[in-house]
Coordinates of C-alpha atoms and ligand atoms in Angstrom, one line a residue:
M1 CA 68.1 -38.6 -14.6
P2 CA 69.9 -35.3 -15.2
V3 CA 70.7 -33.6 -11.9
T4 CA 72.8 -34.3 -8.8
F5 CA 71.6 -33.7 -5.3
D6 CA 73.6 -32.8 -2.3
N7 CA 71.2 -32.3 0.6
T8 CA 73.5 -30.5 3.1
F9 CA 70.6 -29.0 5.2
L10 CA 69.5 -32.5 6.1
R11 CA 73.0 -33.9 6.4
D12 CA 74.6 -31.2 8.5
L13 CA 71.7 -30.1 10.8
P14 CA 69.6 -32.1 13.2
G15 CA 66.1 -33.1 12.2
D16 CA 62.8 -34.2 13.7
P17 CA 62.7 -38.0 14.3
E18 CA 59.1 -38.2 13.4
I19 CA 58.2 -38.6 9.7
S20 CA 54.7 -37.5 9.2
A21 CA 52.5 -34.4 8.6
R22 CA 51.0 -34.5 12.0
R23 CA 50.8 -30.9 13.2
R24 CA 53.2 -30.4 16.1
Q25 CA 55.8 -28.2 17.8
V26 CA 59.2 -29.4 16.6
L27 CA 62.0 -28.8 19.1
G28 CA 65.7 -29.2 18.8
A29 CA 65.5 -29.6 15.0
C30 CA 65.8 -27.5 11.8
W31 CA 63.6 -29.7 9.6
S32 CA 61.0 -32.5 9.4
R33 CA 61.0 -35.1 6.7
V34 CA 57.6 -35.1 5.0
E35 CA 56.6 -36.3 1.5
P36 CA 54.5 -34.2 -0.9
T37 CA 50.9 -35.5 -1.0
P38 CA 50.2 -36.7 -4.5
V39 CA 47.6 -34.9 -6.6
A40 CA 44.9 -36.1 -9.0
A41 CA 46.2 -34.9 -12.3
P42 CA 49.5 -33.0 -12.4
T43 CA 49.7 -30.9 -15.6
L44 CA 52.5 -28.6 -16.5
L45 CA 50.9 -25.2 -17.2
A46 CA 54.1 -23.2 -17.6
H47 CA 57.8 -23.3 -17.0
A48 CA 60.7 -20.9 -17.1
P49 CA 63.3 -22.2 -19.6
E50 CA 66.1 -20.1 -18.1
V51 CA 65.5 -21.6 -14.7
A52 CA 65.3 -25.1 -16.1
E53 CA 68.7 -24.4 -17.7
L54 CA 70.2 -23.0 -14.5
V55 CA 69.2 -26.1 -12.5
G56 CA 70.3 -28.4 -15.3
F57 CA 67.1 -29.7 -16.9
T58 CA 67.1 -30.1 -20.7
D59 CA 64.1 -29.4 -23.0
A60 CA 63.6 -33.2 -23.2
D61 CA 63.4 -33.3 -19.3
V62 CA 60.8 -30.6 -19.3
T63 CA 58.6 -32.3 -21.9
S64 CA 59.0 -35.7 -20.4
D65 CA 56.1 -37.4 -18.5
W66 CA 58.0 -37.4 -15.2
F67 CA 58.4 -33.6 -15.1
P68 CA 54.8 -32.7 -14.1
R69 CA 54.7 -35.7 -11.8
V70 CA 57.8 -34.7 -9.9
F71 CA 56.9 -31.0 -9.8
G72 CA 53.3 -31.8 -8.9
G73 CA 54.4 -33.9 -5.9
N74 CA 53.6 -37.3 -7.3
A75 CA 57.1 -38.7 -7.8
L76 CA 60.7 -38.0 -6.7
L77 CA 63.9 -38.0 -8.6
P78 CA 66.7 -40.1 -7.3
G79 CA 68.5 -38.1 -4.7
M80 CA 65.5 -36.0 -3.6
Q81 CA 64.8 -36.1 0.2
P82 CA 61.8 -33.9 0.8
Y83 CA 61.5 -32.0 4.1
A84 CA 59.8 -28.9 5.6
A85 CA 61.9 -26.4 7.5
C86 CA 61.2 -25.2 11.0
Y87 CA 61.0 -21.4 11.5
G88 CA 59.2 -18.8 13.5
G89 CA 58.6 -15.1 12.8
H90 CA 57.4 -11.7 13.7
Q91 CA 54.1 -11.2 11.9
F92 CA 52.8 -7.7 11.6
G93 CA 55.1 -6.6 14.4
T94 CA 54.3 -9.4 16.9
W95 CA 56.2 -12.6 17.7
A96 CA 54.1 -15.5 16.3
G97 CA 56.0 -18.5 17.6
Q98 CA 56.6 -21.5 15.4
L99 CA 55.4 -21.1 11.8
G100 CA 57.6 -23.2 9.5
D101 CA 57.0 -24.5 5.9
G102 CA 53.3 -25.1 6.2
R103 CA 52.8 -25.6 2.5
A104 CA 56.3 -25.6 1.2
I105 CA 58.3 -28.8 0.8
T106 CA 61.9 -28.7 -0.3
L107 CA 62.8 -31.6 -2.6
G108 CA 66.5 -31.2 -2.4
E109 CA 69.6 -29.2 -3.2
V110 CA 70.8 -29.5 -6.8
V111 CA 74.5 -29.0 -7.3
T112 CA 75.4 -28.2 -10.9
P113 CA 78.6 -29.2 -12.7
A114 CA 79.8 -25.6 -12.4
G115 CA 79.3 -25.8 -8.6
A116 CA 76.1 -23.7 -8.2
R117 CA 73.7 -24.9 -5.6
W118 CA 69.9 -24.6 -6.1
E119 CA 67.3 -25.6 -3.6
L120 CA 64.1 -26.8 -5.3
Q121 CA 61.0 -26.2 -3.3
L122 CA 57.4 -27.0 -4.0
K123 CA 54.8 -24.6 -2.8
G124 CA 51.3 -26.0 -2.3
A125 CA 52.4 -29.7 -2.1
G126 CA 50.3 -30.7 0.9
P127 CA 50.4 -30.7 4.7
T128 CA 53.5 -30.7 6.8
P129 CA 54.0 -30.6 10.6
Y130 CA 54.0 -26.8 10.2
S131 CA 50.6 -26.5 8.5
R132 CA 48.8 -25.6 11.7
T133 CA 45.1 -25.3 10.8
A134 CA 45.6 -24.9 7.1
D135 CA 45.6 -27.4 4.2
G136 CA 49.1 -27.1 2.8
R137 CA 47.7 -26.3 -0.7
A138 CA 47.8 -23.3 -2.9
V139 CA 45.3 -21.9 -5.4
L140 CA 46.0 -21.4 -9.1
R141 CA 45.6 -17.6 -8.8
S142 CA 48.3 -17.2 -6.2
S143 CA 50.5 -19.7 -7.9
I144 CA 50.4 -17.8 -11.2
R145 CA 51.2 -14.6 -9.3
E146 CA 54.2 -16.2 -7.6
F147 CA 55.4 -17.8 -10.8
L148 CA 55.2 -14.7 -13.0
C149 CA 56.4 -12.2 -10.4
S150 CA 59.5 -14.2 -9.4
E151 CA 60.6 -14.1 -13.0
A152 CA 59.5 -10.5 -13.6
M153 CA 61.6 -9.4 -10.7
H154 CA 64.6 -11.3 -11.8
H155 CA 64.5 -9.8 -15.3
L156 CA 64.0 -6.3 -13.7
G157 CA 67.3 -6.9 -11.9
V158 CA 65.8 -7.3 -8.4
P159 CA 67.3 -10.0 -6.2
T160 CA 64.7 -12.7 -5.9
T161 CA 63.9 -16.4 -5.7
R162 CA 63.1 -17.9 -9.1
A163 CA 60.3 -20.1 -10.4
L164 CA 60.9 -23.3 -12.4
S165 CA 57.4 -24.6 -13.0
L166 CA 53.7 -24.1 -12.6
V167 CA 51.8 -27.3 -12.3
G168 CA 48.0 -27.6 -12.1
T169 CA 46.9 -30.3 -9.6
G170 CA 43.5 -31.2 -11.1
E171 CA 42.1 -30.8 -7.6
P172 CA 40.0 -28.0 -6.1
V173 CA 41.1 -26.0 -3.1
V174 CA 38.5 -24.1 -0.9
R175 CA 39.4 -20.5 -0.1
D176 CA 37.6 -17.5 1.3
M177 CA 39.5 -15.0 -0.8
L178 CA 38.6 -11.8 1.0
Y179 CA 37.9 -13.4 4.4
D180 CA 34.2 -12.3 4.1
G181 CA 32.5 -15.6 4.6
N182 CA 32.3 -16.4 0.8
A183 CA 34.4 -19.5 0.6
R184 CA 34.5 -21.1 -2.9
E185 CA 36.3 -23.9 -4.7
E186 CA 39.2 -22.8 -6.8
P187 CA 41.6 -24.8 -9.0
G188 CA 44.8 -25.8 -7.2
A189 CA 48.4 -25.5 -8.4
I190 CA 52.0 -26.0 -7.3
V191 CA 54.9 -23.7 -8.1
C192 CA 58.4 -25.1 -7.9
R193 CA 60.6 -22.2 -6.7
V194 CA 64.3 -22.2 -6.8
A195 CA 67.0 -20.3 -4.8
P196 CA 70.4 -21.0 -3.5
S197 CA 68.8 -21.0 0.0
F198 CA 65.4 -20.5 1.5
L199 CA 66.8 -19.7 4.9
R200 CA 64.9 -16.8 6.5
F201 CA 65.4 -14.7 9.6
G202 CA 62.7 -16.8 11.2
N203 CA 64.8 -20.0 11.0
F204 CA 67.2 -18.3 13.5
E205 CA 64.6 -16.5 15.5
I206 CA 62.8 -19.7 16.5
L207 CA 65.9 -21.2 18.0
A208 CA 66.7 -18.0 19.9
A209 CA 63.1 -17.9 21.2
R210 CA 63.5 -21.4 22.5
D211 CA 66.9 -20.7 24.1
D212 CA 68.5 -23.3 21.9
R213 CA 71.9 -21.7 21.8
V214 CA 73.7 -24.8 20.6
L215 CA 71.5 -25.3 17.6
L216 CA 71.5 -21.6 16.8
E217 CA 75.3 -21.6 16.7
Q218 CA 75.2 -24.7 14.5
L219 CA 72.7 -23.1 12.1
V220 CA 74.6 -19.8 11.9
D221 CA 77.8 -21.5 11.0
F222 CA 76.1 -23.8 8.6
A223 CA 74.5 -20.8 6.8
I224 CA 77.9 -19.1 6.5
R225 CA 79.5 -22.3 5.2
R226 CA 76.8 -23.1 2.6
D227 CA 75.3 -19.7 1.7
Y228 CA 78.2 -17.3 2.3
P229 CA 81.2 -19.5 1.4
H230 CA 83.3 -16.5 0.5
L231 CA 83.1 -15.4 4.2
H232 CA 83.9 -18.8 5.4
D233 CA 87.1 -18.9 3.2
A234 CA 88.0 -15.4 4.2
H235 CA 88.6 -16.4 7.8
P236 CA 90.6 -19.7 7.6
V237 CA 91.9 -21.6 10.6
R238 CA 94.7 -24.0 10.5
E239 CA 94.2 -27.7 11.3
D240 CA 96.1 -27.4 14.5
A241 CA 94.6 -24.1 15.6
S242 CA 93.7 -23.7 19.3
D243 CA 90.1 -23.4 20.4
A244 CA 90.6 -19.7 21.1
V245 CA 91.8 -19.1 17.6
R246 CA 88.9 -21.0 16.2
A247 CA 86.5 -19.1 18.3
E248 CA 87.9 -15.8 17.2
A249 CA 87.7 -16.8 13.5
A250 CA 84.1 -17.9 14.0
Q251 CA 83.2 -14.5 15.6
E252 CA 84.8 -12.6 12.7
R253 CA 82.9 -14.7 10.2
R254 CA 79.6 -14.2 12.0
A255 CA 80.2 -10.4 12.1
A256 CA 80.9 -10.4 8.4
F257 CA 77.8 -12.5 7.8
F258 CA 75.4 -10.3 9.6
R259 CA 76.9 -7.2 8.0
E260 CA 76.5 -8.7 4.5
V261 CA 72.9 -9.8 5.2
C262 CA 72.2 -6.1 6.2
E263 CA 73.9 -4.8 3.1
R264 CA 72.1 -7.2 0.8
S265 CA 68.7 -6.5 2.4
A266 CA 69.3 -2.7 1.9
R267 CA 70.1 -3.2 -1.8
M268 CA 67.0 -5.4 -2.2
V269 CA 64.6 -2.9 -0.8
V270 CA 66.2 -0.1 -2.8
E271 CA 65.4 -2.1 -5.9
W272 CA 61.8 -2.6 -4.8
M273 CA 61.5 1.2 -4.4
R274 CA 62.9 1.6 -7.9
V275 CA 60.4 -0.6 -9.7
G276 CA 57.4 0.3 -7.5
F277 CA 57.1 -3.1 -5.9
V278 CA 55.2 -3.5 -2.7
H279 CA 55.8 -6.9 -1.0
G280 CA 52.7 -6.7 1.2
V281 CA 53.7 -9.2 4.0
M282 CA 57.2 -8.3 5.2
N283 CA 57.1 -10.5 8.2
T284 CA 60.5 -11.8 9.4
D285 CA 59.6 -15.3 8.2
N286 CA 59.5 -13.7 4.7
M287 CA 63.0 -12.2 4.9
S288 CA 65.7 -14.2 3.1
I289 CA 69.2 -14.3 4.6
L290 CA 70.5 -13.9 1.0
G291 CA 68.6 -10.6 0.5
L292 CA 66.3 -12.2 -2.0
T293 CA 62.7 -11.2 -2.5
I294 CA 60.8 -14.2 -1.1
D295 CA 57.2 -15.3 -0.7
Y296 CA 55.0 -13.6 -3.3
G297 CA 51.6 -13.3 -1.7
P298 CA 49.5 -10.2 -1.6
Y299 CA 52.2 -8.1 -3.3
G300 CA 51.4 -5.3 -5.8
W301 CA 52.9 -2.7 -8.1
L302 CA 52.4 1.0 -7.6
E303 CA 50.0 2.5 -10.1
E304 CA 49.2 6.1 -9.2
F305 CA 52.1 7.1 -7.0
D306 CA 51.2 7.0 -3.3
P307 CA 53.7 6.2 -0.7
N308 CA 50.9 5.0 1.6
W309 CA 49.6 2.4 -0.7
T310 CA 49.5 -1.3 0.2
P311 CA 47.8 -4.0 -1.9
N312 CA 47.2 -6.2 1.2
T313 CA 43.7 -5.7 2.5
T314 CA 44.7 -7.8 5.6
D315 CA 47.0 -4.9 6.4
A316 CA 44.6 -2.1 5.4
A317 CA 44.1 -0.8 9.0
G318 CA 47.7 -0.2 10.0
R319 CA 49.3 -0.1 6.5
R320 CA 52.4 -1.4 8.2
Y321 CA 53.8 -2.7 4.9
R322 CA 52.9 0.3 2.6
Y323 CA 55.3 1.3 -0.2
G324 CA 57.0 4.1 1.6
Q325 CA 57.6 2.2 4.8
Q326 CA 59.4 -0.8 3.3
P327 CA 62.9 0.4 4.0
A328 CA 62.1 1.1 7.7
I329 CA 60.5 -2.4 7.9
V330 CA 63.5 -4.1 6.5
Q331 CA 65.5 -2.3 9.2
W332 CA 63.1 -3.3 11.9
N333 CA 63.3 -6.9 10.7
L334 CA 67.1 -6.8 10.8
V335 CA 66.9 -5.6 14.4
R336 CA 64.8 -8.7 15.1
F337 CA 67.4 -10.8 13.3
A338 CA 70.2 -9.2 15.3
Q339 CA 68.4 -9.9 18.6
A340 CA 68.1 -13.6 17.5
L341 CA 71.8 -13.8 16.7
Q342 CA 73.0 -12.1 19.9
P343 CA 73.5 -15.3 21.9
V344 CA 76.2 -16.4 19.5
F345 CA 78.0 -13.1 19.3
T346 CA 80.5 -12.3 22.1
A347 CA 80.5 -8.6 21.2
P348 CA 77.2 -6.7 20.4
E349 CA 79.3 -4.1 18.6
A350 CA 79.5 -6.5 15.6
L351 CA 75.7 -6.5 15.3
E352 CA 75.5 -2.8 15.8
A353 CA 78.0 -2.3 13.0
G354 CA 75.9 -4.5 10.7
L355 CA 72.8 -2.3 11.4
D356 CA 74.9 0.8 10.7
A357 CA 76.0 -0.8 7.4
F358 CA 72.3 -1.2 6.5
L359 CA 71.7 2.5 6.9
S360 CA 74.8 3.6 5.1
T361 CA 74.3 1.2 2.2
Y362 CA 70.6 2.1 2.0
D363 CA 71.1 5.8 2.0
A364 CA 73.8 5.8 -0.7
A365 CA 72.0 3.3 -2.9
Y366 CA 68.6 4.9 -2.5
E367 CA 69.8 8.4 -3.4
G368 CA 71.8 7.1 -6.4
M369 CA 68.9 5.0 -7.6
M370 CA 66.4 7.8 -7.4
A371 CA 68.8 10.2 -9.1
A372 CA 69.2 7.7 -11.9
K373 CA 65.4 7.3 -12.2
F374 CA 65.1 11.1 -12.7
G375 CA 68.1 11.1 -15.0
L376 CA 69.9 13.3 -12.5
A377 CA 72.7 11.0 -11.4
R378 CA 76.1 12.6 -11.7
E379 CA 79.6 11.5 -10.8
G380 CA 80.4 12.9 -7.4
G381 CA 76.9 12.6 -6.1
V382 CA 73.6 14.4 -6.2
D383 CA 73.7 18.2 -5.8
D384 CA 71.1 20.3 -3.9
H385 CA 69.3 21.4 -7.1
A386 CA 68.8 17.7 -8.1
Q387 CA 67.6 17.0 -4.5
T388 CA 65.0 19.8 -4.8
L389 CA 63.9 18.6 -8.2
M390 CA 63.4 15.1 -7.0
R391 CA 61.5 16.1 -3.8
E392 CA 59.2 18.4 -5.8
G393 CA 58.9 15.7 -8.5
F394 CA 57.5 13.2 -6.0
G395 CA 55.1 15.8 -4.7
L396 CA 53.8 16.3 -8.2
L397 CA 53.6 12.6 -9.0
F398 CA 51.4 12.3 -5.9
D399 CA 49.3 15.4 -6.5
T400 CA 48.7 14.6 -10.2
H401 CA 47.9 10.9 -9.7
A402 CA 50.6 9.9 -12.1
D403 CA 51.3 6.3 -12.9
F404 CA 54.7 5.6 -11.3
T405 CA 56.1 3.4 -14.0
R406 CA 54.7 5.3 -17.0
F407 CA 55.7 8.7 -15.6
F408 CA 59.4 7.9 -15.4
R409 CA 59.4 6.2 -18.8
A410 CA 57.7 9.2 -20.3
L411 CA 60.2 11.6 -18.7
G412 CA 63.0 9.6 -20.3
D413 CA 61.3 10.0 -23.7
L414 CA 61.2 13.8 -23.7
P415 CA 62.9 15.4 -26.6
A416 CA 65.9 17.7 -26.8
V417 CA 63.7 20.8 -27.0
L418 CA 60.4 21.1 -25.2
P419 CA 57.8 23.0 -27.4
A420 CA 57.1 26.3 -25.6
D421 CA 53.3 25.9 -25.5
A422 CA 53.1 22.2 -24.8
S423 CA 51.1 21.2 -21.7
P424 CA 52.3 18.4 -19.4
R425 CA 49.5 16.2 -20.7
T426 CA 50.8 16.7 -24.2
L427 CA 54.4 16.2 -23.2
L428 CA 54.0 13.1 -21.0
G429 CA 50.9 11.5 -22.6
D430 CA 48.2 9.6 -20.7
V431 CA 50.2 8.8 -17.7
F432 CA 47.7 10.4 -15.2
Y433 CA 44.7 8.9 -13.5
G434 CA 41.5 11.1 -13.5
E435 CA 41.5 14.8 -13.8
A436 CA 43.7 15.7 -10.8
V437 CA 46.6 16.8 -13.1
D438 CA 44.5 19.6 -14.5
A439 CA 44.7 21.5 -11.2
H440 CA 48.5 21.4 -11.3
T441 CA 49.2 22.1 -15.0
D442 CA 51.2 25.2 -14.4
R443 CA 53.2 23.8 -11.5
L444 CA 54.0 20.6 -13.4
G445 CA 54.8 22.5 -16.6
L446 CA 57.3 24.7 -14.7
W447 CA 58.9 21.7 -13.0
L448 CA 59.3 19.9 -16.3
R449 CA 61.1 22.9 -17.8
R450 CA 63.4 23.2 -14.7
W451 CA 64.0 19.4 -14.8
H452 CA 64.7 19.6 -18.6
A453 CA 67.2 22.4 -18.1
A454 CA 69.0 20.4 -15.4
V455 CA 69.4 17.2 -17.4
S456 CA 70.3 19.2 -20.5
A457 CA 73.0 21.2 -18.7
T458 CA 75.5 18.4 -18.9
G459 CA 75.5 18.6 -22.7
E460 CA 74.3 15.0 -22.9
G461 CA 72.0 14.5 -25.9
P462 CA 68.4 13.1 -25.6
T463 CA 69.4 9.7 -27.1
A464 CA 72.0 9.0 -24.5
R465 CA 69.8 10.3 -21.7
R466 CA 66.9 8.2 -22.9
A467 CA 69.1 5.1 -22.9
R468 CA 70.4 5.8 -19.4
M469 CA 66.9 6.5 -18.0
H470 CA 65.2 3.6 -19.7
A471 CA 67.8 1.2 -18.3
V472 CA 66.5 1.9 -14.8
N473 CA 62.9 2.8 -15.6
P474 CA 61.1 -0.3 -16.9
K475 CA 58.4 -0.1 -19.5
Y476 CA 56.6 -3.3 -18.4
V477 CA 55.9 -4.4 -14.9
L478 CA 53.6 -7.1 -13.8
R479 CA 50.7 -4.8 -13.1
N480 CA 48.1 -6.3 -10.8
W481 CA 45.4 -6.2 -13.5
L482 CA 47.6 -7.8 -16.1
A483 CA 48.2 -10.8 -13.8
Q484 CA 44.5 -10.9 -13.0
E485 CA 43.6 -11.1 -16.7
A486 CA 46.0 -14.0 -17.1
I487 CA 44.4 -15.7 -14.0
D488 CA 40.9 -15.3 -15.2
L489 CA 41.8 -17.0 -18.5
A490 CA 43.8 -19.7 -16.8
E491 CA 40.9 -20.5 -14.5
Q492 CA 38.9 -21.1 -17.8
G493 CA 41.6 -23.5 -18.9
D494 CA 43.6 -21.2 -21.1
A495 CA 47.2 -20.6 -19.9
S496 CA 48.3 -18.7 -23.0
R497 CA 48.3 -15.3 -21.3
V498 CA 50.5 -16.7 -18.6
H499 CA 53.0 -17.6 -21.3
E500 CA 52.7 -14.3 -23.0
L501 CA 53.2 -12.4 -19.8
L502 CA 56.2 -14.6 -18.9
D503 CA 57.6 -13.6 -22.3
L504 CA 56.8 -9.9 -21.8
V505 CA 58.5 -9.7 -18.4
R506 CA 61.7 -11.2 -19.8
R507 CA 62.6 -7.9 -21.4
P508 CA 61.0 -5.3 -19.2
Y509 CA 63.2 -2.4 -20.3
D510 CA 62.7 -3.0 -24.1
E511 CA 60.0 -1.5 -26.3
Q512 CA 58.0 -4.5 -27.4
P513 CA 55.9 -3.5 -30.5
G514 CA 52.5 -5.1 -30.6
R515 CA 52.3 -5.2 -26.8
E516 CA 51.1 -1.7 -26.2
R517 CA 48.1 -2.8 -24.2
F518 CA 50.5 -4.1 -21.5
D519 CA 51.9 -0.6 -21.1
A520 CA 48.8 1.1 -19.9
N521 CA 47.2 2.7 -16.9
R522 CA 45.0 0.5 -14.8
P523 CA 41.6 0.2 -16.6
D524 CA 38.5 1.3 -14.7
W525 CA 37.2 -2.3 -14.4
A526 CA 40.2 -3.2 -12.3
R527 CA 39.9 -0.3 -9.9
H528 CA 38.1 -2.2 -7.1
K529 CA 38.3 -5.7 -8.4
P530 CA 39.7 -8.4 -6.1
G531 CA 43.1 -9.4 -7.3
C532 CA 43.8 -6.0 -8.8
S533 CA 43.4 -3.6 -6.0
M534 CA 42.4 -5.9 -3.2
L535 CA 44.5 -8.8 -2.2
S536 CA 44.6 -10.7 1.0
C537 CA 46.8 -13.4 2.5
S538 CA 44.2 -16.0 1.5
S539 CA 46.1 -18.0 -1.2
Ligands
AMP1 P1 52.8 -16.5 4.5 O1 51.9 -15.4 5.0 O2 52.4 -17.0 3.2 O3 54.2 -16.1 4.6 O4 52.6 -17.7 5.5 C1 52.8 -17.6 6.9 C2 52.8 -19.0 7.5 O5 51.5 -19.7 7.2 C3 53.9 -20.0 6.9 O6 54.3 -20.8 8.0 C4 53.1 -20.7 5.8 O7 53.7 -21.9 5.5 C5 51.8 -20.9 6.5 N1 50.7 -21.1 5.5 C6 50.2 -20.2 4.6 N2 49.2 -20.7 3.9 C7 49.2 -22.0 4.2 C8 48.4 -23.1 3.8 N3 47.4 -23.0 2.8 N4 48.6 -24.3 4.4 C9 49.5 -24.5 5.3 N5 50.2 -23.5 5.8 C10 50.1 -22.3 5.3
MG2 MG1 55.9 -17.0 4.3

């Protein structure tokens, strides 16, 4: 068997003495041992070769008969010790108490010969103590969405958990997709997701909520040691150091830890804004301490630009997790995280400094990113004229119902000289939805010419500009309707589109001749179709 496991989470932190999936409150423990529940007919529907290689699986491993059995939950590799983690969380702004891995089961932590650590986690592998009233399973449609989007985000350059495999279970799962009383049987599936750590803010919040200061301290120091080893090493203490010296080093490490979580979370959400990704359920149990995008549920991609858009119908009333509010929500979640950590900090200033670092990191990164998208990034910052152009540009994107992804790509493709009489539609192509643009032709035309003059003023030619802009403005994103087409086919037993989309999203910034249909505005059929514009938490 190819890989080596080193299950530090189980070894270094206390666990629940009961081994069973009986639903319960788990106190004084970070995890519960629980085995995946075997499925009828595990079949490998897709896998990501890059992730297999990262973890240390060869092609022969992937095609072997044990692979679908292991990643479908029917067998374990030597060294695997499955468990579910205990965590809580703030859901839609309200403390929800104990949540935990209700349908995720970690198999173990792989350590590669190069020293990398990868936690392997099945999603949909059956009930755990944290499943509450639900079944611990996942449907094929949501598993395809998680599998493809994890890899799409990675290749876009967005920090994310990865996906190793997509296994069909051969068993039906009953779901009421839109919570409207129309429950139906759907095919079940299991994704194996992969990350250095699946620790979330919620793992810490639950301990703080229960006043378990001792375990909270243990978990914080564990997270630093395992997931932030550079911070651990940066504050060494000698063997014979006094308790006071040790305590001081621990405080310094914790301060650096919180600060780095804040900075990474800021950079993550800036990347979401860049590619037009809307997570949909940014509850604190879905916030990774590594600043990774985690838990792909009712996420979506901006089509016509609208900062108020959210794909999640469960959030339709308040739109808490809409595109434009994502940075503020990350900040809100970090404040919850800070509150949870407070008992193990002697000085609140360290937590405040971390939150300040969120803001400064975010502000600088967001401005630089948006200027890069518009091709207006310059050494020494973004000047007032560029700021004005960007602000007006967003107003026009909104008013003209422009496709977020395709608009920026088209902007990058504009030639060295704009033909004097060319209309915006001629210049940019079919990047608009409906006829709204026609009411703004003059305004958009003027803006395009001012923008063009600004980007041309540096003397940079169109080839260099195109390359620079195309490097931050993807051509291919996992549009909601593209994923849905792949799902519809897969539900008929044909996974070929899943494979094709996986291949497509591997090179999102490249022109891919022959794949023009994947670079298109949302077709009319997808406008109100569930899965394309309407997604719920039912998965
Ligand atoms: P999510 O909204 O997917 O982040 O899930 C919130 C909580 O509900 C987590 O504790 C999940 O593990 C749990 N959960 C979601 N779906 C299921 C399911 N089908 N079975 C058991 N637990 C679930
Ligand atoms: Mg979750």
